[in-house]
mmCIF file of C-alpha atoms in Angstrom:
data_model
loop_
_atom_site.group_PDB
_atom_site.id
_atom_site.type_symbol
_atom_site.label_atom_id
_atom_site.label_comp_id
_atom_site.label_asym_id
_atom_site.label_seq_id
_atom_site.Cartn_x
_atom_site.Cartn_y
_atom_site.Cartn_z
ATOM 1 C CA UNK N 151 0.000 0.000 0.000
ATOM 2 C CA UNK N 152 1.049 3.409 -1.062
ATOM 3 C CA UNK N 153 1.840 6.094 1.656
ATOM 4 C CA UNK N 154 0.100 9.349 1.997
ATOM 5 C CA UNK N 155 2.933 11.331 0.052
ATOM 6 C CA UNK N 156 3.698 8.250 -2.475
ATOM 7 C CA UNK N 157 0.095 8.284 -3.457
ATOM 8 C CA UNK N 158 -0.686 12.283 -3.624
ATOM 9 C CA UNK N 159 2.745 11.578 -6.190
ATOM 10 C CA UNK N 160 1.103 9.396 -8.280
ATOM 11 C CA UNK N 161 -1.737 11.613 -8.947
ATOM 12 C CA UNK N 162 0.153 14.833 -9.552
ATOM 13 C CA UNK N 163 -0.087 15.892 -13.520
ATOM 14 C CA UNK N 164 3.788 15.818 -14.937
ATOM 15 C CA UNK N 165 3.186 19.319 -16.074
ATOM 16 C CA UNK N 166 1.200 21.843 -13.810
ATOM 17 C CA UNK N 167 1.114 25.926 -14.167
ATOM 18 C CA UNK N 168 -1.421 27.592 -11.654
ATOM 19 C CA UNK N 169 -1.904 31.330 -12.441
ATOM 20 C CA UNK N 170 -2.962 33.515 -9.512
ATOM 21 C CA UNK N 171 -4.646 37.135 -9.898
ATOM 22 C CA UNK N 172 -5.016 40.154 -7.412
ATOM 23 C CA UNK N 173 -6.947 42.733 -6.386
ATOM 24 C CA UNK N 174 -4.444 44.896 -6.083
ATOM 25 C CA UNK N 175 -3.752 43.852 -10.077
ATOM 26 C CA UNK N 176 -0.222 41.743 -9.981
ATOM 27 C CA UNK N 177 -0.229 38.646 -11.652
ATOM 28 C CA UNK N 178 1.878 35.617 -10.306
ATOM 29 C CA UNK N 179 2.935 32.232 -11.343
ATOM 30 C CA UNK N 180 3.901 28.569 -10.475
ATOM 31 C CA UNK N 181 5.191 25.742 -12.662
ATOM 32 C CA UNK N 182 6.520 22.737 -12.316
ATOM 33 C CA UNK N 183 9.045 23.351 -14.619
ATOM 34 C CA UNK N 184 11.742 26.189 -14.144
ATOM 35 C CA UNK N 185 12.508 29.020 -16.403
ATOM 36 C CA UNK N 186 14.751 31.774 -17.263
ATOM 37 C CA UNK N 187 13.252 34.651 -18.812
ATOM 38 C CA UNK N 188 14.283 35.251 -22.387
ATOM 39 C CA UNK N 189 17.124 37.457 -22.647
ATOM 40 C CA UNK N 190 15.946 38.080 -26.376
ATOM 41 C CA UNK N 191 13.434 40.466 -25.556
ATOM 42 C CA UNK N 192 10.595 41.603 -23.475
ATOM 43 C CA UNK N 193 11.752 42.779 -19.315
ATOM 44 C CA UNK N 194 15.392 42.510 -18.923
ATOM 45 C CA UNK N 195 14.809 44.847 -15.709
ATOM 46 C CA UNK N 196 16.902 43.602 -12.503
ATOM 47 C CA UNK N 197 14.914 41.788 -10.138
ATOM 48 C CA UNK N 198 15.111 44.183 -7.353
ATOM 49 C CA UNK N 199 13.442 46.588 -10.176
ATOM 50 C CA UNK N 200 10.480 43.710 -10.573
ATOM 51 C CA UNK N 201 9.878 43.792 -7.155
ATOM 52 C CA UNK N 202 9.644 47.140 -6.505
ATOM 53 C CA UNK N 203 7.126 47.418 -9.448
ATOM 54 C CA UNK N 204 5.632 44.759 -7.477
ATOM 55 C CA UNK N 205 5.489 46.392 -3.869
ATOM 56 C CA UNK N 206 4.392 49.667 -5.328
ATOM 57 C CA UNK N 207 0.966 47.620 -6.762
ATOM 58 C CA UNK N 208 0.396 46.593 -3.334
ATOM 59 C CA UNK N 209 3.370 44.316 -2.370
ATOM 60 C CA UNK N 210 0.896 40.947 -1.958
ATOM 61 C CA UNK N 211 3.311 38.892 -3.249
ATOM 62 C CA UNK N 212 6.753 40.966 -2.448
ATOM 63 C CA UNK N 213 7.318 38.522 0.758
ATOM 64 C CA UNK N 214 7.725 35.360 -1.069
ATOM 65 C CA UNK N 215 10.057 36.434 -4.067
ATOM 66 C CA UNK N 216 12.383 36.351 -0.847
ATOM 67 C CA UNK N 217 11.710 32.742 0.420
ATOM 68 C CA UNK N 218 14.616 30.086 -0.369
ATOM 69 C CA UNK N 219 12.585 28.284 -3.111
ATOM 70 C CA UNK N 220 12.559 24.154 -2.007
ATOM 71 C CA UNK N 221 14.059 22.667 -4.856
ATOM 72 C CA UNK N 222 11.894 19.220 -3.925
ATOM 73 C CA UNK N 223 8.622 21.551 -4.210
ATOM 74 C CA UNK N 224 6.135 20.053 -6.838
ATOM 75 C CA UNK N 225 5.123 24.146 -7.709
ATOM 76 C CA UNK N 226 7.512 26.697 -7.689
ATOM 77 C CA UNK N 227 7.162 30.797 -8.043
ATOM 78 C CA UNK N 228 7.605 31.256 -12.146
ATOM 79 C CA UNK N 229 7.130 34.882 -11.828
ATOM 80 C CA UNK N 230 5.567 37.839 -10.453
ATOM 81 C CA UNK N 231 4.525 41.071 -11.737
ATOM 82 C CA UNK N 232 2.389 44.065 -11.509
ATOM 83 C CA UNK N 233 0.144 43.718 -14.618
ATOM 84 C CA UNK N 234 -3.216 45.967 -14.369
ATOM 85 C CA UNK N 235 -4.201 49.313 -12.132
ATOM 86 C CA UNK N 236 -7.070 47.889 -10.795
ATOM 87 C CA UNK N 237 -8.269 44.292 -9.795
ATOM 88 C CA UNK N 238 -7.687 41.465 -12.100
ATOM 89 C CA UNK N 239 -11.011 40.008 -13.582
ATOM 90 C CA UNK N 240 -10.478 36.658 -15.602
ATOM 91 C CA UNK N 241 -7.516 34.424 -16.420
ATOM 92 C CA UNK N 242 -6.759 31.685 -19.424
ATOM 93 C CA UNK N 243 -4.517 29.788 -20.575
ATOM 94 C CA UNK N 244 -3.915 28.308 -23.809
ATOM 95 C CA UNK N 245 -1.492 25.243 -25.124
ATOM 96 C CA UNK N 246 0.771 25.335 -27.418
ATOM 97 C CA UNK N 247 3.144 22.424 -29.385
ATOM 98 C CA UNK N 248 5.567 20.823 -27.519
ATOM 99 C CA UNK N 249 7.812 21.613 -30.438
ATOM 100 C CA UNK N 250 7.921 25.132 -30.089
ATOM 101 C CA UNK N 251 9.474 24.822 -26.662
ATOM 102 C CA UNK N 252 13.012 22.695 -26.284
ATOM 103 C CA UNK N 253 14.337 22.136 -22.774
ATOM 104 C CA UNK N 254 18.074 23.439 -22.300
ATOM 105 C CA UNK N 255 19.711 22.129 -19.461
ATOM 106 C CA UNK N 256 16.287 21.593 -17.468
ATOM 107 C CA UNK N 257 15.869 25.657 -16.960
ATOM 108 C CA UNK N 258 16.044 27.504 -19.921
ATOM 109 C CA UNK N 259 13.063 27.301 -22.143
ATOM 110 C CA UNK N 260 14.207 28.064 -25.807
ATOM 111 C CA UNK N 261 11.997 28.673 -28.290
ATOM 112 C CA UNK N 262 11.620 27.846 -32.288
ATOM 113 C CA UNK N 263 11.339 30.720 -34.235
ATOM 114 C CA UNK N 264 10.911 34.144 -33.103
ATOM 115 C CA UNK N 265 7.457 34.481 -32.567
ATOM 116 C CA UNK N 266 7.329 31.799 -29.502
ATOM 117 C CA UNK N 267 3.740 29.738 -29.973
ATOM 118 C CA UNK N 268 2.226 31.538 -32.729
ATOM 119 C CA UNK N 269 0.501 28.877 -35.028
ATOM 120 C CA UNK N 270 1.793 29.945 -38.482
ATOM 121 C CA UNK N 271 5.348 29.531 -37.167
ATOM 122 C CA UNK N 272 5.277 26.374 -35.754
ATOM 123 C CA UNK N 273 3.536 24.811 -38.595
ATOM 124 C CA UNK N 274 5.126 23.455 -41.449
ATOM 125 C CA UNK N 275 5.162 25.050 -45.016
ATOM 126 C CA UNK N 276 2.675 22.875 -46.171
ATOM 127 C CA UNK N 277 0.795 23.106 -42.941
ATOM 128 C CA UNK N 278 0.443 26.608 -43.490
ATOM 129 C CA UNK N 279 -0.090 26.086 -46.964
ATOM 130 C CA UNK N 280 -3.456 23.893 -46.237
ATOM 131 C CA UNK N 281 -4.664 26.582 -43.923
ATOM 132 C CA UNK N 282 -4.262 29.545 -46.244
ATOM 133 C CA UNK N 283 -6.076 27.451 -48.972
ATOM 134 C CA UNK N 284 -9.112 26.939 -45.908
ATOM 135 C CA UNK N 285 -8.971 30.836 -45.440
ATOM 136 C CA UNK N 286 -9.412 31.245 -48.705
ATOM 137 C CA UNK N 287 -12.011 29.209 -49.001
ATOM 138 C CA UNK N 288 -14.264 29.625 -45.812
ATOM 139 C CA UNK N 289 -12.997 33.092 -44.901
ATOM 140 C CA UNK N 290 -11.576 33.523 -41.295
ATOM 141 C CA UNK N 291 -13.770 30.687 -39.973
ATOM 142 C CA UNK N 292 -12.486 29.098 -36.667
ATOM 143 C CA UNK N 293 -9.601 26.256 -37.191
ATOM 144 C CA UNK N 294 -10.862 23.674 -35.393
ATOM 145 C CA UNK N 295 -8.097 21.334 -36.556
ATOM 146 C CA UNK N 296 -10.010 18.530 -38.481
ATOM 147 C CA UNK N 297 -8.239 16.685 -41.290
ATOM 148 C CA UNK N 298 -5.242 16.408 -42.347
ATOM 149 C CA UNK N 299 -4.114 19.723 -40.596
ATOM 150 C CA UNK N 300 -4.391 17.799 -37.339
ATOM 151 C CA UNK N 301 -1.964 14.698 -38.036
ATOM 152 C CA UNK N 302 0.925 18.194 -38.602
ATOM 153 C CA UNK N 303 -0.123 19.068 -34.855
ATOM 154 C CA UNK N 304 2.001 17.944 -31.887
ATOM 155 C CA UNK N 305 0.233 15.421 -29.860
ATOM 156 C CA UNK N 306 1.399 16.723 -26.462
ATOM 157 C CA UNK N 307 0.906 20.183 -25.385
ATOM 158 C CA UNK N 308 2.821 22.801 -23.114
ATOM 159 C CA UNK N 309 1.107 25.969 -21.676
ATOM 160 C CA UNK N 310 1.057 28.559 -24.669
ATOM 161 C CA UNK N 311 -0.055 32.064 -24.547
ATOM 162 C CA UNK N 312 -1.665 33.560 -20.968
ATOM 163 C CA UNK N 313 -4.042 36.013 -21.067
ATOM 164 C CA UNK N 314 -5.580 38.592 -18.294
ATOM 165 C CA UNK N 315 -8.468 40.864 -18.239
ATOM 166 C CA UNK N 316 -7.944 43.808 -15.574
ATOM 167 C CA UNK N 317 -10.483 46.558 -14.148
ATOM 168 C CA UNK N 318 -8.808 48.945 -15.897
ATOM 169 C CA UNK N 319 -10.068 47.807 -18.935
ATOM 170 C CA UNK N 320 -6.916 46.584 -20.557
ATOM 171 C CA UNK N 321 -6.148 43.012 -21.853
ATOM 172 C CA UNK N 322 -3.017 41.568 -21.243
ATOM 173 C CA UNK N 323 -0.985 38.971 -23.141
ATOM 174 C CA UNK N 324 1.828 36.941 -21.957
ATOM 175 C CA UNK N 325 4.216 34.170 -23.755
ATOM 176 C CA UNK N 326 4.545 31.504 -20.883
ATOM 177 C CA UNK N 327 7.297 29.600 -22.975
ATOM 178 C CA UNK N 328 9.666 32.673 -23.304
ATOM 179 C CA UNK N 329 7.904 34.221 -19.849
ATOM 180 C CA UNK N 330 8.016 37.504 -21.600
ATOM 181 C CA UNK N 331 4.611 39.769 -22.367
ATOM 182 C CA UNK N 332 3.567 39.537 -26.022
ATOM 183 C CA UNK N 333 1.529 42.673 -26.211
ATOM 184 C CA UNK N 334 -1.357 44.649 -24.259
ATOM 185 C CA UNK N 335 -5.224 45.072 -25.659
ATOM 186 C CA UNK N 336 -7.686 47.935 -25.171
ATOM 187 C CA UNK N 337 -11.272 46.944 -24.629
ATOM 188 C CA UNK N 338 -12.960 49.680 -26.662
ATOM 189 C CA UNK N 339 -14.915 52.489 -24.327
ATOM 190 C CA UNK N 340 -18.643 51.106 -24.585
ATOM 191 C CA UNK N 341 -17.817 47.709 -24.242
ATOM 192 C CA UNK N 342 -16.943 47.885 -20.400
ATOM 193 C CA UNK N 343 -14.202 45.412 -18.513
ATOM 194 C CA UNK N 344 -12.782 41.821 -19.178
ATOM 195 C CA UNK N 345 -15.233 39.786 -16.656
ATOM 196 C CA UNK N 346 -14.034 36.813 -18.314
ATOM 197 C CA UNK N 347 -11.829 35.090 -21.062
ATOM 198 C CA UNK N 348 -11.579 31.617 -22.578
ATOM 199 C CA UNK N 349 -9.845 30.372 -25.715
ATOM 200 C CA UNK N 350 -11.011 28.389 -28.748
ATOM 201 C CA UNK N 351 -9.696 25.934 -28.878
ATOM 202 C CA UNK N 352 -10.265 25.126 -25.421
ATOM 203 C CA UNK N 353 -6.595 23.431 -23.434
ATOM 204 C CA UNK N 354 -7.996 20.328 -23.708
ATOM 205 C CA UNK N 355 -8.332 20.229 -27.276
ATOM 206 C CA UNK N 356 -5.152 18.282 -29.083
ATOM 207 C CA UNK N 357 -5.586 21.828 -31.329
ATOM 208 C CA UNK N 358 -3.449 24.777 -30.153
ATOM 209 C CA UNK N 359 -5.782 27.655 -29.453
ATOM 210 C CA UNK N 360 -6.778 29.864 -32.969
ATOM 211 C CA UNK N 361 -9.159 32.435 -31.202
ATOM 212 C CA UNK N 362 -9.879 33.827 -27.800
ATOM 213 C CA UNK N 363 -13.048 35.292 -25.997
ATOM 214 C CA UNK N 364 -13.265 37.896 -23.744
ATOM 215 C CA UNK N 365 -16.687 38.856 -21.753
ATOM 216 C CA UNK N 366 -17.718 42.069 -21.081
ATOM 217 C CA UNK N 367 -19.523 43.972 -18.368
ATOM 218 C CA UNK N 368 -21.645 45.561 -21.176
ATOM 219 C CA UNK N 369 -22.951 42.134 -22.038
ATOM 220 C CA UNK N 370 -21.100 41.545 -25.440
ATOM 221 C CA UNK N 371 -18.323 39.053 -25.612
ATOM 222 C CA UNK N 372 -15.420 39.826 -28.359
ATOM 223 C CA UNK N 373 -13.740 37.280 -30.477
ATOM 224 C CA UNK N 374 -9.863 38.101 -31.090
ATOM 225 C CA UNK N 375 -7.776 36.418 -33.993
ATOM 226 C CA UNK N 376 -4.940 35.005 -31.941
ATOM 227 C CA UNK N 377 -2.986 35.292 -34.842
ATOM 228 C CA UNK N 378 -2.809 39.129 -34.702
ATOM 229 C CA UNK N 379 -4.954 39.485 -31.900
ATOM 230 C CA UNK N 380 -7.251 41.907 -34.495
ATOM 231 C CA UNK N 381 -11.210 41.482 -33.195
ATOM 232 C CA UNK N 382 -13.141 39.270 -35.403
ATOM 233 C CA UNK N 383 -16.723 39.535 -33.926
ATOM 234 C CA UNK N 384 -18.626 41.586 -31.129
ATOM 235 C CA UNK N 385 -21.195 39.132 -30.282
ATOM 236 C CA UNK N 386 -24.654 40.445 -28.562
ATOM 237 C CA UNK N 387 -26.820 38.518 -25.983
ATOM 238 C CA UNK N 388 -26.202 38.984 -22.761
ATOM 239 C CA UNK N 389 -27.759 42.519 -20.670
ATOM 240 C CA UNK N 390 -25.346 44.999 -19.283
ATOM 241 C CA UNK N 391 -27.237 46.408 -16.243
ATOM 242 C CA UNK N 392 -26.444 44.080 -14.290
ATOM 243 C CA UNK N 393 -22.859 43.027 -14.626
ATOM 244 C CA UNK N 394 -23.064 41.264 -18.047
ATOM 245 C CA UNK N 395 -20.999 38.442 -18.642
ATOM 246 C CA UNK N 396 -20.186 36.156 -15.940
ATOM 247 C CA UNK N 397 -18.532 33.156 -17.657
ATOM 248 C CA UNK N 398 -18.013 31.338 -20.905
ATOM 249 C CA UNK N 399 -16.819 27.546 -21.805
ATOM 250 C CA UNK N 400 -15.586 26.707 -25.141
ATOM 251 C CA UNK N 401 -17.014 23.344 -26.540
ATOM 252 C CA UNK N 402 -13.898 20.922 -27.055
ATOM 253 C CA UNK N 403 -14.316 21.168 -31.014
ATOM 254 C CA UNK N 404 -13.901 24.866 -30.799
ATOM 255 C CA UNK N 405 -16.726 25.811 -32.983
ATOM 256 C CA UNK N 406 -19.371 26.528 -30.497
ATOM 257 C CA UNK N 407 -19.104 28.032 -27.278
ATOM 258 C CA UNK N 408 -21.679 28.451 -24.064
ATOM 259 C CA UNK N 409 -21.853 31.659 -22.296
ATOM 260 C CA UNK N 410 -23.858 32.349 -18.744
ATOM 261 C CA UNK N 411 -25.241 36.098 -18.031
ATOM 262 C CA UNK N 412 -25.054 38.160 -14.319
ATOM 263 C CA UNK N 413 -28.508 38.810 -13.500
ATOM 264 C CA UNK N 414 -29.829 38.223 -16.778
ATOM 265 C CA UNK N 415 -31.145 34.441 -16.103
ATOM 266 C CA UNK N 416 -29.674 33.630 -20.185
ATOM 267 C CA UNK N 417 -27.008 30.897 -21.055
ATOM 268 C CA UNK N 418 -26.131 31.305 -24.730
ATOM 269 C CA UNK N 419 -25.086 28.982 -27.560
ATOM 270 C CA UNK N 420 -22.669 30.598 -29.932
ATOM 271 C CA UNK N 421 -21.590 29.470 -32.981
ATOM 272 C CA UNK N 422 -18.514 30.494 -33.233
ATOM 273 C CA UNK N 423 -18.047 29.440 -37.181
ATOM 274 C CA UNK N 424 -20.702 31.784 -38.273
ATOM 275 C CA UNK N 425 -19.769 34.612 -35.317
ATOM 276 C CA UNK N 426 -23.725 34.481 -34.318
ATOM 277 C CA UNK N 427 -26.028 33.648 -31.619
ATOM 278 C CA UNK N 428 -27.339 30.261 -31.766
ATOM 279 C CA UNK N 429 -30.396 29.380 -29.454
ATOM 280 C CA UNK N 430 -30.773 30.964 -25.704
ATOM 281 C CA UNK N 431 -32.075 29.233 -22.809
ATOM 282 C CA UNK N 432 -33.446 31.292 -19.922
ATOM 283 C CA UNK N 433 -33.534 30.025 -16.746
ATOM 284 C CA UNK N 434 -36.336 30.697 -14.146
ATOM 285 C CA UNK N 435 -36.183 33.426 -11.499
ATOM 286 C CA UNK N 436 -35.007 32.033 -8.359
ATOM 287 C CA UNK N 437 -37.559 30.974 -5.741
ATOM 288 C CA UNK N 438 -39.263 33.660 -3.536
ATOM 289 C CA UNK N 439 -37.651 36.423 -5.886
ATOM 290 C CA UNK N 440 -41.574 36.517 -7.965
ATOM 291 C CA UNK N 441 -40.050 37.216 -11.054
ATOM 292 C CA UNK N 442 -38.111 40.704 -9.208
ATOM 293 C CA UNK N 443 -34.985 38.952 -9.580
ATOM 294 C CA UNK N 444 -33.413 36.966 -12.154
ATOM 295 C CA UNK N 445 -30.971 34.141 -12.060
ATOM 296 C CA UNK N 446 -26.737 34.365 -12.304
ATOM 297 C CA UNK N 447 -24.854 32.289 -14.119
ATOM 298 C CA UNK N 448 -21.749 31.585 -12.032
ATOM 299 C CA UNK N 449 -19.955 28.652 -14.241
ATOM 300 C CA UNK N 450 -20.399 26.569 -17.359
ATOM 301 C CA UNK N 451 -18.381 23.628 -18.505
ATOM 302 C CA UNK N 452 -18.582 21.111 -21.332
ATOM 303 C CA UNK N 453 -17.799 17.061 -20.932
ATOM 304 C CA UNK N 454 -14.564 16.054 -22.185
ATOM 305 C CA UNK N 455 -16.409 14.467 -25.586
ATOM 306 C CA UNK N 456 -18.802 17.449 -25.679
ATOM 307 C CA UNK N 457 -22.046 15.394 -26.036
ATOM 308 C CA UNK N 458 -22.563 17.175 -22.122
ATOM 309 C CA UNK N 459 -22.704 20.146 -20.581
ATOM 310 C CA UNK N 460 -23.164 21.775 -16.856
ATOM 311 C CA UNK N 461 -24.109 24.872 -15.235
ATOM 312 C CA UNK N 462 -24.286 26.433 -11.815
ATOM 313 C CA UNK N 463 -26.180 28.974 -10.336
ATOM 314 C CA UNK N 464 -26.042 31.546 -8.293
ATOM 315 C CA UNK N 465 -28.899 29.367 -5.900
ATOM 316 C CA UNK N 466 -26.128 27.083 -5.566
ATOM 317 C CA UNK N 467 -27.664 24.325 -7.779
ATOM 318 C CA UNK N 468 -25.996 22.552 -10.382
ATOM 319 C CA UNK N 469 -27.529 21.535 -13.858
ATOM 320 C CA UNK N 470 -26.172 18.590 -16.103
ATOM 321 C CA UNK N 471 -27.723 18.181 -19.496
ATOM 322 C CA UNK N 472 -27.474 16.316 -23.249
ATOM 323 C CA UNK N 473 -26.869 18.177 -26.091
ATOM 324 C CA UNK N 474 -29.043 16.238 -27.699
ATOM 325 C CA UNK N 475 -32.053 15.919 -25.708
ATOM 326 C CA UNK N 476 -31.581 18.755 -23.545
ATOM 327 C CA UNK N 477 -32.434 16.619 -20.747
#
């Protein structure tokens, strides 16, 4: 029989990255895996200048950049950084191909190409020769890596591309294979703040991640073009006078994706092919509210094979249904 700490061993994932937000808007990380940053770009600032960025956001996590990192521990601190002026909203994280990360000497991540895990450049020519010819053809439809496409993708996966939604309105990007920032988004004015983000498609998918979707406190969610990060859609649904939107799940194809409303009762069905709503389901008021108050949406997830999906409200009761019965 296994001991307590043999066991907990055996369950642990090989690869882990946990991703922690603040009010106070610094952003801070823990991998299993150790890194440098890339001293090809991005913040070559000394790290007593990093942590004074980070104590003048608030100094949450100022205290343990000094602890002796255990070099036993499962997690350790990646990084740490003041990201937003305000609270951070919503987190994601997308894969990438193994093969645009090689291990150097167990530390250094290095990277293929100079773009880190953008798609074009880890595909080969005639990889990205099949996917123009698809553009071409459908447009700038979502890749949801059918065909023969697929067989050029890596079958393992390393965290990609993190992304972070802040009360000030701005949209961060970071590469977490080179651990430097790839670039910074502004939510246009009438569109509110990042309440939360998901990518398409999803981590779990054996696809790297073509799209992302951010939710809004207006009610609109925005589809970006991970590519260039350029906005392909503003999709309507969801009301804004309440909070908007409160979470989103990308099915594991990547063509359709679920989103659930603050105090708007509505979970949505997007098709995210055609960049349009697809069927809305409104969920009854909760009891003893007599219609005064509608129902929140607090999370959504789809089953592994996508023939499922679940939602909880904000009454603390769970929902599991069929796709195709609805039952």
């Amino acid at each position: 029989m296994l001991g307590g700490s043999a066991a907990a061993s055996r369950r642990l994932p090989s690869r882990l990255v946990v991703v922690a937000g603040t009010y106070d808007g610094v952003l801070a990380g823990w991998d299993t895996v150790s890194h440098e940053s890339d001293s090809g770009g991005g913040d070559t600032r000394s790290t007593a200048s990093k942590e004074d960025d980070i104590k003048s956001s608030g100094g949450v996590l100022h205290d343990d950049a000094h602890h002796a990192e255990d070099p036993n521990a499962y997690l350790k601190l990646s990084f740490a950084m003041a990201a937003h002026e305000g609270s951070v909203r919503c987190l994601s994280i997308s894969s990438a191909p193994a093969s645009s990360a090689v291990q150097h000497g167990g530390s250094k991540a290095a990277v293929n190409g100079e773009h880190g895990d953008n798609d074009d450049d880890n595909q080969s020519p005639i990889s990205r020769k099949k996917r123009r010819k698809r553009k071409k053809h459908h447009g700038d439809d979502i890749d949801n890596g059918d065909g023969d496409e697929a067989k050029t993708n890596d079958s393992k996966q390393i965290p990609g591309t993190l992304l972070s939604g802040g009360y000030d309105e701005s949209i961060n990007v970071f590469n977490l294979i080179r651990h430097v920032q790839a670039g910074e988004l502004r939510s246009a004015a009438d569109l509110g703040t990042p309440t939360c983000s998901s990518f398409a498609p999803p981590p779990s998918s054996p696809s790297p991640a073509t799209h992302a979707l951010v939710g809004m406190s207006s009610g609109k969610i925005v589809l970006y073009k991970k590519r260039d990060w350029s906005v392909q859609h503003v999709l309507s649904g969801h009301d804004g006078e309440h909070g908007g939107v409160n979470c989103l799940s990308v099915h594991p194809s990547g063509r359709m994706a679920l989103s659930g409303g603050r105090g708007d009762g509505k979970i949505i069905l997007w098709d995210l092919m055609r960049g349009r709503l697809a069927f809305v389901h409104k969920i009854p008021p909760p009891a003893g509210s007599r219609g005064r108050r509608k129902t929140t949406v607090t999370d959504l997830a789809w089953s592994d094979d996508g023939l499922r999906y679940a939602f909880a409200t904000d009454g603390g009761k769970v929902t599991a249904r069929d796709v195709d019965t609805g039952e």
